[in-house]
CSV table of C-alpha atoms and ligand atoms in Angstrom, one decimal:
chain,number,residue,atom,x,y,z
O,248,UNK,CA,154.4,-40.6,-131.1
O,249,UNK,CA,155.4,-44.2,-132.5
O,250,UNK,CA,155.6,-42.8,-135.9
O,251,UNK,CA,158.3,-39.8,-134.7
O,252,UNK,CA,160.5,-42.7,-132.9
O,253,UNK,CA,160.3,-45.0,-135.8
O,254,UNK,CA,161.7,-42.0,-138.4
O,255,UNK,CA,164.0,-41.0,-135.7
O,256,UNK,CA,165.1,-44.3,-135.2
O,257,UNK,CA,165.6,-44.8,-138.9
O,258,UNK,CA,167.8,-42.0,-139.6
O,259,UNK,CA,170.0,-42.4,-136.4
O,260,UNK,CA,170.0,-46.4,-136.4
O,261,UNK,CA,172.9,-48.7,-138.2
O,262,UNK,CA,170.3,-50.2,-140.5
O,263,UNK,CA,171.1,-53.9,-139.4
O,264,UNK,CA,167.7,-55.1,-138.7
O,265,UNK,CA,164.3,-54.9,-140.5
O,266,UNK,CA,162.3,-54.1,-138.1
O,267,UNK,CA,158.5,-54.7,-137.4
O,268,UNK,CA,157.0,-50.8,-137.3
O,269,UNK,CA,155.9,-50.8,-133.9
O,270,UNK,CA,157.6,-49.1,-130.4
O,271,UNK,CA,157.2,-51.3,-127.7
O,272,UNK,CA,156.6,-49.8,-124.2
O,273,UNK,CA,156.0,-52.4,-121.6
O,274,UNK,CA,155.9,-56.3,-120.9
O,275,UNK,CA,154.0,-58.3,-118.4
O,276,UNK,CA,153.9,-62.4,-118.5
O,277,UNK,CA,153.3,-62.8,-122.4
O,278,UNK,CA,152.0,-59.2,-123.1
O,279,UNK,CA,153.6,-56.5,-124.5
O,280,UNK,CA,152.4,-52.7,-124.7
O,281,UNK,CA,153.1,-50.2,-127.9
O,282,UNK,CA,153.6,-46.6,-126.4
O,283,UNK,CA,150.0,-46.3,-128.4
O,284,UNK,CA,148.9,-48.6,-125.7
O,285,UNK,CA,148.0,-51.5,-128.2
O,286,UNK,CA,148.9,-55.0,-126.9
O,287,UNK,CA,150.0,-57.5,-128.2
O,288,UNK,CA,150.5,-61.1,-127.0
O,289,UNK,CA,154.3,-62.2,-127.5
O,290,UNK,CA,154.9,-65.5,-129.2
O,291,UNK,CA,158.7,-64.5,-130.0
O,292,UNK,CA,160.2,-63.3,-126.4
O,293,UNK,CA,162.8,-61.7,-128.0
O,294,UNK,CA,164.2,-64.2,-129.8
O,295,UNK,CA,163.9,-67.1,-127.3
O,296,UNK,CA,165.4,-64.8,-124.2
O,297,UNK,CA,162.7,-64.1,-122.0
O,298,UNK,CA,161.7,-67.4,-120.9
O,299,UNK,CA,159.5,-66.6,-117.9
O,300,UNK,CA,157.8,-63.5,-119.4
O,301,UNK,CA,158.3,-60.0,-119.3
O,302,UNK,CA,159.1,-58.5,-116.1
O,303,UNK,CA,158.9,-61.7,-113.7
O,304,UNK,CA,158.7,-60.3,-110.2
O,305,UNK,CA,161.3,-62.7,-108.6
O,306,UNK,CA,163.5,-61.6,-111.2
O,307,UNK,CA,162.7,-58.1,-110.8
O,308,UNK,CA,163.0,-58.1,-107.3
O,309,UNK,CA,166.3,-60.0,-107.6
O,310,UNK,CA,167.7,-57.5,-110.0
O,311,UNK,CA,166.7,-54.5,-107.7
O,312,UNK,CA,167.8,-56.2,-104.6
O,313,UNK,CA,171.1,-56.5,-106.6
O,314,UNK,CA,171.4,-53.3,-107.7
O,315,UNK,CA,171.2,-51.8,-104.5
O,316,UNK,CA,174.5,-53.9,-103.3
O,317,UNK,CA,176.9,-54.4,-106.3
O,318,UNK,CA,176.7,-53.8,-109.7
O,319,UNK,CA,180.2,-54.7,-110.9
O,320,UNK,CA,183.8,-55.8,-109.3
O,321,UNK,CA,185.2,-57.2,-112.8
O,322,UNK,CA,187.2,-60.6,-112.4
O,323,UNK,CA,189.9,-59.4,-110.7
O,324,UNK,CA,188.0,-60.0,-107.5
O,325,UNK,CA,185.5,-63.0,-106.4
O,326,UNK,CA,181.8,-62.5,-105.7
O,327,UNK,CA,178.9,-64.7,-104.7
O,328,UNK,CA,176.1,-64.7,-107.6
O,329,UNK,CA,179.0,-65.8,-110.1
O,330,UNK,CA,180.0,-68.3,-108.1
O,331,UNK,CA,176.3,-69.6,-107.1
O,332,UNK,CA,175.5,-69.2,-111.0
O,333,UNK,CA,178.3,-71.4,-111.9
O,334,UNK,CA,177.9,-73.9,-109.3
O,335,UNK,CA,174.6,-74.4,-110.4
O,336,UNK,CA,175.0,-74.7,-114.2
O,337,UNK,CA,177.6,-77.2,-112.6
O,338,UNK,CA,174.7,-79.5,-110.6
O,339,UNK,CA,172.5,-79.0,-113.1
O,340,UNK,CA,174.7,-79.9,-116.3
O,341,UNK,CA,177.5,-82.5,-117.6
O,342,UNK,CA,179.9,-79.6,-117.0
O,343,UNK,CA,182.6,-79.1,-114.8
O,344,UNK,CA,183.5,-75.4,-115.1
O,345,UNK,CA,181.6,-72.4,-116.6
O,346,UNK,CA,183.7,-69.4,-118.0
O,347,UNK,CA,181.3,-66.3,-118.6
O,348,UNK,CA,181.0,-63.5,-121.1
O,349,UNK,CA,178.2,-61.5,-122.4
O,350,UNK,CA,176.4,-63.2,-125.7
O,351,UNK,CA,176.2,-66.3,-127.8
O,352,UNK,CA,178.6,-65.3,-130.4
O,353,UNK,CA,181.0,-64.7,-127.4
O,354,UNK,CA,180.1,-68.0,-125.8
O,355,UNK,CA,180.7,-69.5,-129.1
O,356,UNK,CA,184.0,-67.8,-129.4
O,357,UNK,CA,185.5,-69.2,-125.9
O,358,UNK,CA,184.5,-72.9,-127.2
O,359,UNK,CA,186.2,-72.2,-130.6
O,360,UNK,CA,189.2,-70.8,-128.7
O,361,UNK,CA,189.3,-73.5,-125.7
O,362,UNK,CA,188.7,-76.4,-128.5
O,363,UNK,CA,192.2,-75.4,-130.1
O,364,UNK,CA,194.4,-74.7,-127.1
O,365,UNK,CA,192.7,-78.2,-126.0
O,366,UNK,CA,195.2,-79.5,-128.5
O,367,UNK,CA,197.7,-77.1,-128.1
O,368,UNK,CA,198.3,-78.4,-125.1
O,369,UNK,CA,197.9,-81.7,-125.6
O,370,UNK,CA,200.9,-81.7,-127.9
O,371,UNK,CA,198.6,-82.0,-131.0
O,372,UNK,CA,199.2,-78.6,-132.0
O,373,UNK,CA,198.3,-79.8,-135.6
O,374,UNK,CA,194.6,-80.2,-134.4
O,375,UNK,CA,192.8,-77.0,-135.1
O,376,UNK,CA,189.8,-77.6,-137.8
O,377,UNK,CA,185.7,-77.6,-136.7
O,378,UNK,CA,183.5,-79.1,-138.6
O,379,UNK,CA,179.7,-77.1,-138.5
O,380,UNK,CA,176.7,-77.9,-140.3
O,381,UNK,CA,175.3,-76.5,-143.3
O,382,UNK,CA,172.2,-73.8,-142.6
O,383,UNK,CA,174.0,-73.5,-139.0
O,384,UNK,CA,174.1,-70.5,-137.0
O,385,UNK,CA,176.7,-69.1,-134.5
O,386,UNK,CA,177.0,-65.1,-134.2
O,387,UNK,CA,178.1,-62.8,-136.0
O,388,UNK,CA,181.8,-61.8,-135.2
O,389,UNK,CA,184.2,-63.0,-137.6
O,390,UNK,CA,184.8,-66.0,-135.5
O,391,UNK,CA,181.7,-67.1,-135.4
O,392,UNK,CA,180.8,-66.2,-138.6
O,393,UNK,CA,183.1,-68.3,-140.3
O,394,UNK,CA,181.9,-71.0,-138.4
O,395,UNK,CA,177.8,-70.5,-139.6
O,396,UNK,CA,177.1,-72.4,-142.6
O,397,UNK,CA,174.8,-70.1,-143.9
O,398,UNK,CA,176.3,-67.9,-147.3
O,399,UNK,CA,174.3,-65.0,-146.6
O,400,UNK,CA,175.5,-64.0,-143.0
O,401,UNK,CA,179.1,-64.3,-144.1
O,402,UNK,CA,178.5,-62.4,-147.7
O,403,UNK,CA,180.8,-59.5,-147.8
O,404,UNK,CA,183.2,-60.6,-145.2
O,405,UNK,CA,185.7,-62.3,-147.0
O,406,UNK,CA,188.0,-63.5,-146.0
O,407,UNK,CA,186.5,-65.2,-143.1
O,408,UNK,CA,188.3,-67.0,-140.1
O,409,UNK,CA,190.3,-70.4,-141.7
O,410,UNK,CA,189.3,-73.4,-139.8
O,411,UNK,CA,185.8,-74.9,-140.5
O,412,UNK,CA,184.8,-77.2,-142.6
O,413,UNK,CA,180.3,-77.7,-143.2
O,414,UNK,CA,179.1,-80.7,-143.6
O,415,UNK,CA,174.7,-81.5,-144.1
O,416,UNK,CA,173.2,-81.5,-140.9
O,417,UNK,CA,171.8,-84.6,-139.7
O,418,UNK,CA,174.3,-86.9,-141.8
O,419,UNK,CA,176.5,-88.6,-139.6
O,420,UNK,CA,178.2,-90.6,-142.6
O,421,UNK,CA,179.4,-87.0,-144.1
O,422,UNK,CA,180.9,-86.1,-140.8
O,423,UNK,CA,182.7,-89.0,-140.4
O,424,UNK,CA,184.1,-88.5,-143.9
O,425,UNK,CA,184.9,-85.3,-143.0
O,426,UNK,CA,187.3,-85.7,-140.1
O,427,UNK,CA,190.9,-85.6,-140.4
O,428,UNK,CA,194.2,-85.1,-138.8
O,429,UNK,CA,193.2,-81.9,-138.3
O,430,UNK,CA,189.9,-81.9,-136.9
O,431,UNK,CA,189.6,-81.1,-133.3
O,432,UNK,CA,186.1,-80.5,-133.1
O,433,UNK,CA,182.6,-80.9,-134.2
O,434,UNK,CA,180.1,-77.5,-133.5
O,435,UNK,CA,176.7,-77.9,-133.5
O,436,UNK,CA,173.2,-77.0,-132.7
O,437,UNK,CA,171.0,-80.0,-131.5
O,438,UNK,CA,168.1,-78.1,-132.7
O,439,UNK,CA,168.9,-75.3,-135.7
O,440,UNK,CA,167.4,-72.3,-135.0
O,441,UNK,CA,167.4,-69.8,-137.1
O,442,UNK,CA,167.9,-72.4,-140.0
O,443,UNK,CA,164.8,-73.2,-139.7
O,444,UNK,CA,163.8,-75.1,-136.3
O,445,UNK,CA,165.8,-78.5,-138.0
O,446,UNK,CA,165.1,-80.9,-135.8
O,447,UNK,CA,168.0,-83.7,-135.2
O,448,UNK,CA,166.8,-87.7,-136.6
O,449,UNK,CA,166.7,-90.2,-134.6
O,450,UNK,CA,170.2,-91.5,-133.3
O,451,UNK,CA,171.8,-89.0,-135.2
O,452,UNK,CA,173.3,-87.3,-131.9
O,453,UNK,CA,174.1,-91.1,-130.6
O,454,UNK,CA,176.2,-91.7,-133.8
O,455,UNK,CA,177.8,-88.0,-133.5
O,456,UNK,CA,179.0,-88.8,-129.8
O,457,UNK,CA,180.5,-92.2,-131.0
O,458,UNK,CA,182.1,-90.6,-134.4
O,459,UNK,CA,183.7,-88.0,-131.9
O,460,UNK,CA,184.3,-90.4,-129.2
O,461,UNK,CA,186.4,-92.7,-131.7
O,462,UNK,CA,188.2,-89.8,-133.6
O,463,UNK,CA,189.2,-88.5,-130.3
O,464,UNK,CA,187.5,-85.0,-131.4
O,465,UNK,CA,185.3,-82.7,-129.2
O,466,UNK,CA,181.5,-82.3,-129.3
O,467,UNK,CA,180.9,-79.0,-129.1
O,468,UNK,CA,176.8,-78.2,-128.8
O,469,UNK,CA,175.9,-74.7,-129.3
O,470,UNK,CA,172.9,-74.5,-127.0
O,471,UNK,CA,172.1,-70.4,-127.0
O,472,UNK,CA,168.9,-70.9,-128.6
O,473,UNK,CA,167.4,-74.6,-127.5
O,474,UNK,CA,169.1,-74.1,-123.9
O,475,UNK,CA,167.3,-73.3,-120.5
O,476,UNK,CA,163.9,-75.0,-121.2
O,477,UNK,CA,162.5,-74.0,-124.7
O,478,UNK,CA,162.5,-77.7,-125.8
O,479,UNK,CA,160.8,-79.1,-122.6
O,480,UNK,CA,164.1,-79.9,-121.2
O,481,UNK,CA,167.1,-77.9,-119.3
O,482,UNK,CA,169.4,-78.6,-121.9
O,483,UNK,CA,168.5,-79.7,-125.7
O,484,UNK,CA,170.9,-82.5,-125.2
O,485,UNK,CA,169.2,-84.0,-122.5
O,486,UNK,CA,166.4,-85.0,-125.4
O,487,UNK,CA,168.8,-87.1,-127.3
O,488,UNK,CA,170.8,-89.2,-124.2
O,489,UNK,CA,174.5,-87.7,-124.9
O,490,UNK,CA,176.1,-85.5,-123.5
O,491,UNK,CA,178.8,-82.8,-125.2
O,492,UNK,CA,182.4,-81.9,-124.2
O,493,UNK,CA,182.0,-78.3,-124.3
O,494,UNK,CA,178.8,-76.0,-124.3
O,495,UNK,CA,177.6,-72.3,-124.9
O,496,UNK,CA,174.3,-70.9,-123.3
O,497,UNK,CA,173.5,-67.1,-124.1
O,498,UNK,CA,170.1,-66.1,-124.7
O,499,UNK,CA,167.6,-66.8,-122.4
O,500,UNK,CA,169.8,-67.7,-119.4
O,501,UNK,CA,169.2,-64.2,-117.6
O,502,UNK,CA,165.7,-63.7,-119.2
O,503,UNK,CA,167.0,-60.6,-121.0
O,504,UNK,CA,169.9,-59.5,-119.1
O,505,UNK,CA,173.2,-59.8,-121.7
O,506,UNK,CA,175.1,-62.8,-120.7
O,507,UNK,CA,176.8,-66.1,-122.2
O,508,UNK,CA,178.4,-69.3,-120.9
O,509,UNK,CA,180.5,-71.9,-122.1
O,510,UNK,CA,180.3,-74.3,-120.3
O,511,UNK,CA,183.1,-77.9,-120.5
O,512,UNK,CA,184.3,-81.2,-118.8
O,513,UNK,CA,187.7,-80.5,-116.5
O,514,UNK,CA,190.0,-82.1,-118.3
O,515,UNK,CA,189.1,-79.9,-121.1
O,516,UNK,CA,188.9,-76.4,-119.4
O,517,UNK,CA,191.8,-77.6,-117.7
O,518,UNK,CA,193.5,-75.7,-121.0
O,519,UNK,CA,192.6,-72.4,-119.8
O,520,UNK,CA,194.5,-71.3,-117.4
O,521,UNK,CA,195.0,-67.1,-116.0
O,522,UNK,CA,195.5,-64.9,-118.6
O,523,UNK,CA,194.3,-67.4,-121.7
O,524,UNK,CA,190.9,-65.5,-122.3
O,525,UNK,CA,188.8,-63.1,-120.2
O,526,UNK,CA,185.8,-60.5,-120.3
O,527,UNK,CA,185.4,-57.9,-118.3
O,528,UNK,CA,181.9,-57.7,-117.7
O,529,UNK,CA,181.4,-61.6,-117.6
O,530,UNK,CA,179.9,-63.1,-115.0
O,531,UNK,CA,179.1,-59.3,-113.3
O,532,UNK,CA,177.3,-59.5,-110.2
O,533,UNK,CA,174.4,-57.6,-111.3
O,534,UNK,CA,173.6,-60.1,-114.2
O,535,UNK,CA,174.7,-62.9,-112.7
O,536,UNK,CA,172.0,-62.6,-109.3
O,537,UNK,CA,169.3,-62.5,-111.9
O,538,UNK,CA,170.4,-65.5,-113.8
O,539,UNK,CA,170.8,-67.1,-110.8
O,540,UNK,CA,166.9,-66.1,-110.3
O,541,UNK,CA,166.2,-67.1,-113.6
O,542,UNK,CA,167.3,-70.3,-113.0
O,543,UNK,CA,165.8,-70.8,-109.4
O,544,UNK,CA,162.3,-70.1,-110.6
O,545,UNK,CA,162.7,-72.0,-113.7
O,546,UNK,CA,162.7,-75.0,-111.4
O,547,UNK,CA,161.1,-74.1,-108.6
O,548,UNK,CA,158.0,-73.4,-110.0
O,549,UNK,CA,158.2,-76.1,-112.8
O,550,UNK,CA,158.5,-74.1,-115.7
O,551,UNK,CA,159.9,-77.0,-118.2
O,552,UNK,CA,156.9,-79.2,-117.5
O,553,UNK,CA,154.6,-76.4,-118.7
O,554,UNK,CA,156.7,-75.9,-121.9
O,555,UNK,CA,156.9,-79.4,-122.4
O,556,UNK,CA,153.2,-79.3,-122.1
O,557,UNK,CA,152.1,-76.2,-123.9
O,558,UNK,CA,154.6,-76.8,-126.9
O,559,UNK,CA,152.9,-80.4,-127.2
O,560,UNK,CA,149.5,-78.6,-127.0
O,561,UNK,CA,150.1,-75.6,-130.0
O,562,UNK,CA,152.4,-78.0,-131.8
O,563,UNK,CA,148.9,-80.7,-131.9
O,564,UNK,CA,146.7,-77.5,-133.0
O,565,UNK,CA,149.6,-76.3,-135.4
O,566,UNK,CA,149.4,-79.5,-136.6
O,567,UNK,CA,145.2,-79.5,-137.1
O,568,UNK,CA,145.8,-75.9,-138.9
O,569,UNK,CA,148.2,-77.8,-141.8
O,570,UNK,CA,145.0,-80.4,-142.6
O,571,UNK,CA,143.1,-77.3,-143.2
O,572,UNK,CA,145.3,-75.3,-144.9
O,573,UNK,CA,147.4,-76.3,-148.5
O,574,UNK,CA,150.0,-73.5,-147.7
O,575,UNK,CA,151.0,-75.4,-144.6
O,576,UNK,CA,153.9,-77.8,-145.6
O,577,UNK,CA,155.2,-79.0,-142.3
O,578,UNK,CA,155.1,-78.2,-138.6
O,579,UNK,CA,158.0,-79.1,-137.0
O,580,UNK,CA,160.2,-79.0,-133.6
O,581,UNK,CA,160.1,-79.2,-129.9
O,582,UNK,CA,158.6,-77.9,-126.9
O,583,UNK,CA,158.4,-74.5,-127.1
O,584,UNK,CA,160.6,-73.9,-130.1
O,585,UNK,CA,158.2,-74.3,-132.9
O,586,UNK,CA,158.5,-73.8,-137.1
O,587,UNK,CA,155.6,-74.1,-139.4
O,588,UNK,CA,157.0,-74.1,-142.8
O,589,UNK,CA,154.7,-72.4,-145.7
O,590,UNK,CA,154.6,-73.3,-149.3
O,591,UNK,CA,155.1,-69.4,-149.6
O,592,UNK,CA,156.6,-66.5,-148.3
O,593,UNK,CA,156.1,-65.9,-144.5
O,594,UNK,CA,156.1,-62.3,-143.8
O,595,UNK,CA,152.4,-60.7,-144.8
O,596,UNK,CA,151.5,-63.6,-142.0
O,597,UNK,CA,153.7,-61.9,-139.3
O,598,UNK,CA,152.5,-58.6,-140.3
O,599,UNK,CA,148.9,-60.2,-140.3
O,600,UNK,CA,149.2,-61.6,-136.9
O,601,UNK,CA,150.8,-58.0,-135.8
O,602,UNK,CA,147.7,-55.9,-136.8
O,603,UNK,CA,145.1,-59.0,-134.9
O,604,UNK,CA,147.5,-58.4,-131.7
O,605,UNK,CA,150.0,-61.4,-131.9
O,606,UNK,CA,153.9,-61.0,-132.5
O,607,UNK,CA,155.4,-64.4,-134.2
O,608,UNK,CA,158.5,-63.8,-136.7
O,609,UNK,CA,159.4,-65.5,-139.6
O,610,UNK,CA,163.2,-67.1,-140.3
O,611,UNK,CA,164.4,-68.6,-143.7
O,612,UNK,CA,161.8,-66.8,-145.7
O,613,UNK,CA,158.7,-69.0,-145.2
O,614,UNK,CA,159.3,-70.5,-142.1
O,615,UNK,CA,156.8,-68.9,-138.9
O,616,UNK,CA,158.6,-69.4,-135.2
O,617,UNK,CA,156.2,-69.8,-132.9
O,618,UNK,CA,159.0,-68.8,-129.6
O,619,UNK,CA,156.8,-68.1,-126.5
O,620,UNK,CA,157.5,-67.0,-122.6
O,621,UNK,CA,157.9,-70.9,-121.2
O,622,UNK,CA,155.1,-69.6,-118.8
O,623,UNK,CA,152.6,-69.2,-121.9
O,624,UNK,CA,148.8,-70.5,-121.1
O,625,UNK,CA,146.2,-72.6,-122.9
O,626,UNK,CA,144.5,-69.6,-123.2
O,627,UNK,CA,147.1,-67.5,-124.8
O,628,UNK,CA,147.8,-70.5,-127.3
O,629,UNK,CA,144.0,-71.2,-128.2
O,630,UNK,CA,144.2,-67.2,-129.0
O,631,UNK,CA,147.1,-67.1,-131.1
O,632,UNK,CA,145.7,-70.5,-133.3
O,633,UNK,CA,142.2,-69.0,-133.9
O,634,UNK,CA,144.3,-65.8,-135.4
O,635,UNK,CA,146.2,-67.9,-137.5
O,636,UNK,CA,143.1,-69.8,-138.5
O,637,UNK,CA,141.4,-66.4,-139.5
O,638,UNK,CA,144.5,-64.8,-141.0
O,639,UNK,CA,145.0,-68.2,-143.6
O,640,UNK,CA,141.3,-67.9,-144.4
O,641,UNK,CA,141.8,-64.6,-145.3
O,642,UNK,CA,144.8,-65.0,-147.6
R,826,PLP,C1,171.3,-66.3,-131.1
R,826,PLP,C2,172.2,-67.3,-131.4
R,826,PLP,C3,173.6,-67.1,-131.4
R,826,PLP,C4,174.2,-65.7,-131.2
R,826,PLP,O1,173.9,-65.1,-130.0
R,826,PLP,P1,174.2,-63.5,-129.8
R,826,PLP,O2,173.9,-63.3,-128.4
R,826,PLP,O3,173.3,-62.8,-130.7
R,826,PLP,O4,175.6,-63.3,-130.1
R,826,PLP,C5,174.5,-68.2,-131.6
R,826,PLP,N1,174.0,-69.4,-131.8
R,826,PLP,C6,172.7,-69.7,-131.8
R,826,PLP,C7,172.2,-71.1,-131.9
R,826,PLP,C8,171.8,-68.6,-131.6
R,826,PLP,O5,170.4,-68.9,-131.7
């Protein structure tokens, strides 16, 4: 049957992704089932999004009890799990509004667009540049393609979006060269994802905040991937003591469910007023009372402490795995958002890993993500290391 729905697939499918030759079923906690009924314990949760597992009953209850009421007004009308969601990203964040849409690159798009009619309306109309970082990564419309500093995802777009300028992550003396009377904004991940899990050094974001602060430029922090837990925090930001002007949240902030947020201070949303930008499914009610869910369980049951605690667990064993092994160069990141970098190419280790029962992926070429559900076990990560261990014995 999986090998029917994989040619199908192929044939009928825009051939955008390379994908791992397996038809997944069914999730529960951090398993996942192949229609051949194989499973396979999930260290990527698609792609950082399904922070409490597969199937979480208080989100699936949430989600059915919603579904049964409303699915969808659009924003032409109030309803009450927007506006709980955005009250609580409000408590629970630097942020004073929330605008919503339906993924990062969209998210991204609303703090690219809000940055310059910041200025607009501030009478500095001249104001319009953003600086990203080299080896960043912000979606893939044109908008935010332009902005990721990585050649390959803009290659055969020309000519992209004027209006950013790259500089090397993690130099603070490079951005400051950089700004001009133009700049109006500095974009950024505080953890780069799929560049490789580059962490920020220490006081880097301190000096960014200042630099900003004194140029009279935003801070933009594109927190889609590092946002709601996965680096043993709500927010990324919260590691480093600063907080940014504007944000974006996508991925895991309705464990599956599409949405995005952007979230900024007042005096900065302030610039959008009715009419200036708009979704019509953002914020739906249906999405919206299971991100609300999301977010409920994620601290009510103390989900952050156990990704603070797991990630320091696997990241310790990752860590005894590299004095074992010479193809290990570095293992690097936080929490639950981990990289182990290899002296060679990555992918006959994911495929490896697939075929023993564990899904990891592998970003940048040589670079294994080690992503798990925030609610993974000891158990689940002593598992995944002894497969490893066997898998680089046997290559
Ligand atoms: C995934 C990701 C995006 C893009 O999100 P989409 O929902 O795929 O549009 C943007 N920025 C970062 C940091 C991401 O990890």
């Amino acid at each position: 049957m999986s090998k029917d729905v994989i040619s199908k697939a192929d044939q009928v499918m825009a051939a955008t992704y390379k994908r791992t030759p397996i038809v997944i079923a069914k999730g529960k906690g951090c398993v996942l089932w192949d229609t051949d009924g194989r499973a396979y314990t999930d260290f990527v949760s698609g792609v950082a999004v399904c922070n409490l597992g597969h199937a979480h009953p208080r989100v699936v209850r949430a989600l059915s009890m919603q579904a049964d009421t409303l699915f969808h007004v659009s924003n032409l009308f109030y309803t009450i799990p927007q506006t709980e969601l955005a009250s609580w990203l409000v408590e629970n964040s630097f942020a004073d509004r929330v605008f919503f849409c339906n993924s990062g690159a969209e998210a991204n798009e609303a703090a690219i667009k809000l940055a310059r009619k910041h200025f607009k309306e501030k009478g500095e109309a001249e104001r319009y540049k953003i600086i990203t970082m080299e080896k960043s990564f912000h979606g893939r419309t044109m908008a935010t393609l332009s902005a990721t500093g990585q050649g390959k995802i803009r290659k055969g777009f020309d000519p992209v979006l004027d209006g950013f300028d790259f500089v090397p992550f993690n130099d603070a003396d490079a951005l400051r060269d950089k700004i001009g009377p133009s700049t109006c904004a500095v974009l950024l991940e505080p953890i780069q994802g799929e560049g490789g899990i580059r962490c920020p050094a220490p006081g880097y974001f301190e000096s960014l905040r200042q630099i900003c602060d004194e140029a009279g430029i935003l801070l933009i922090l594109d927190e889609i991937q590092t946002g709601i837990g996965r680096t043993g925090k709500l927010f990324a930001y919260e590691n480093f003591g600063i907080e940014p002007d504007i944000m974006t949240l996508a991925k895991a902030l309705a464990n599956g469910l599409p949405i995005g947020a952007m979230l900024a201070r007042e005096h900065i949303a302030d610039a959008f007023g009715p009419g200036s930008h708009g979704s019509t499914f953002g914020g739906t009610p249906i999405i919206t009372a299971a991100s609300l869910e999301v977010l409920r369980t994620l601290s009510e049951e103390k989900i952050i402490d156990n990704c603070r605690e797991m990630g320091a667990y696997l990241k310790d064993k990752l860590l005894l795995l590299k004095e074992k092994y010479d193809v290990i160069e570095d293992v690097r990141g936080i929490g639950l958002l981990l990289g182990m970098r290899l002296k060679t190419e990555g992918s006959p280790f994911v495929t490896a890993c697939m075929e023993k029962g564990f899904l990891i992926n592998c970003i940048q070429d040589n670079i294994l993500r080690f992503i798990p559900p925030l609610i993974v076990g000891r158990d689940e990560i002593d598992r995944l290391v002894e497969c490893l261990d066997d898998v680089m014995r046997e290559t």
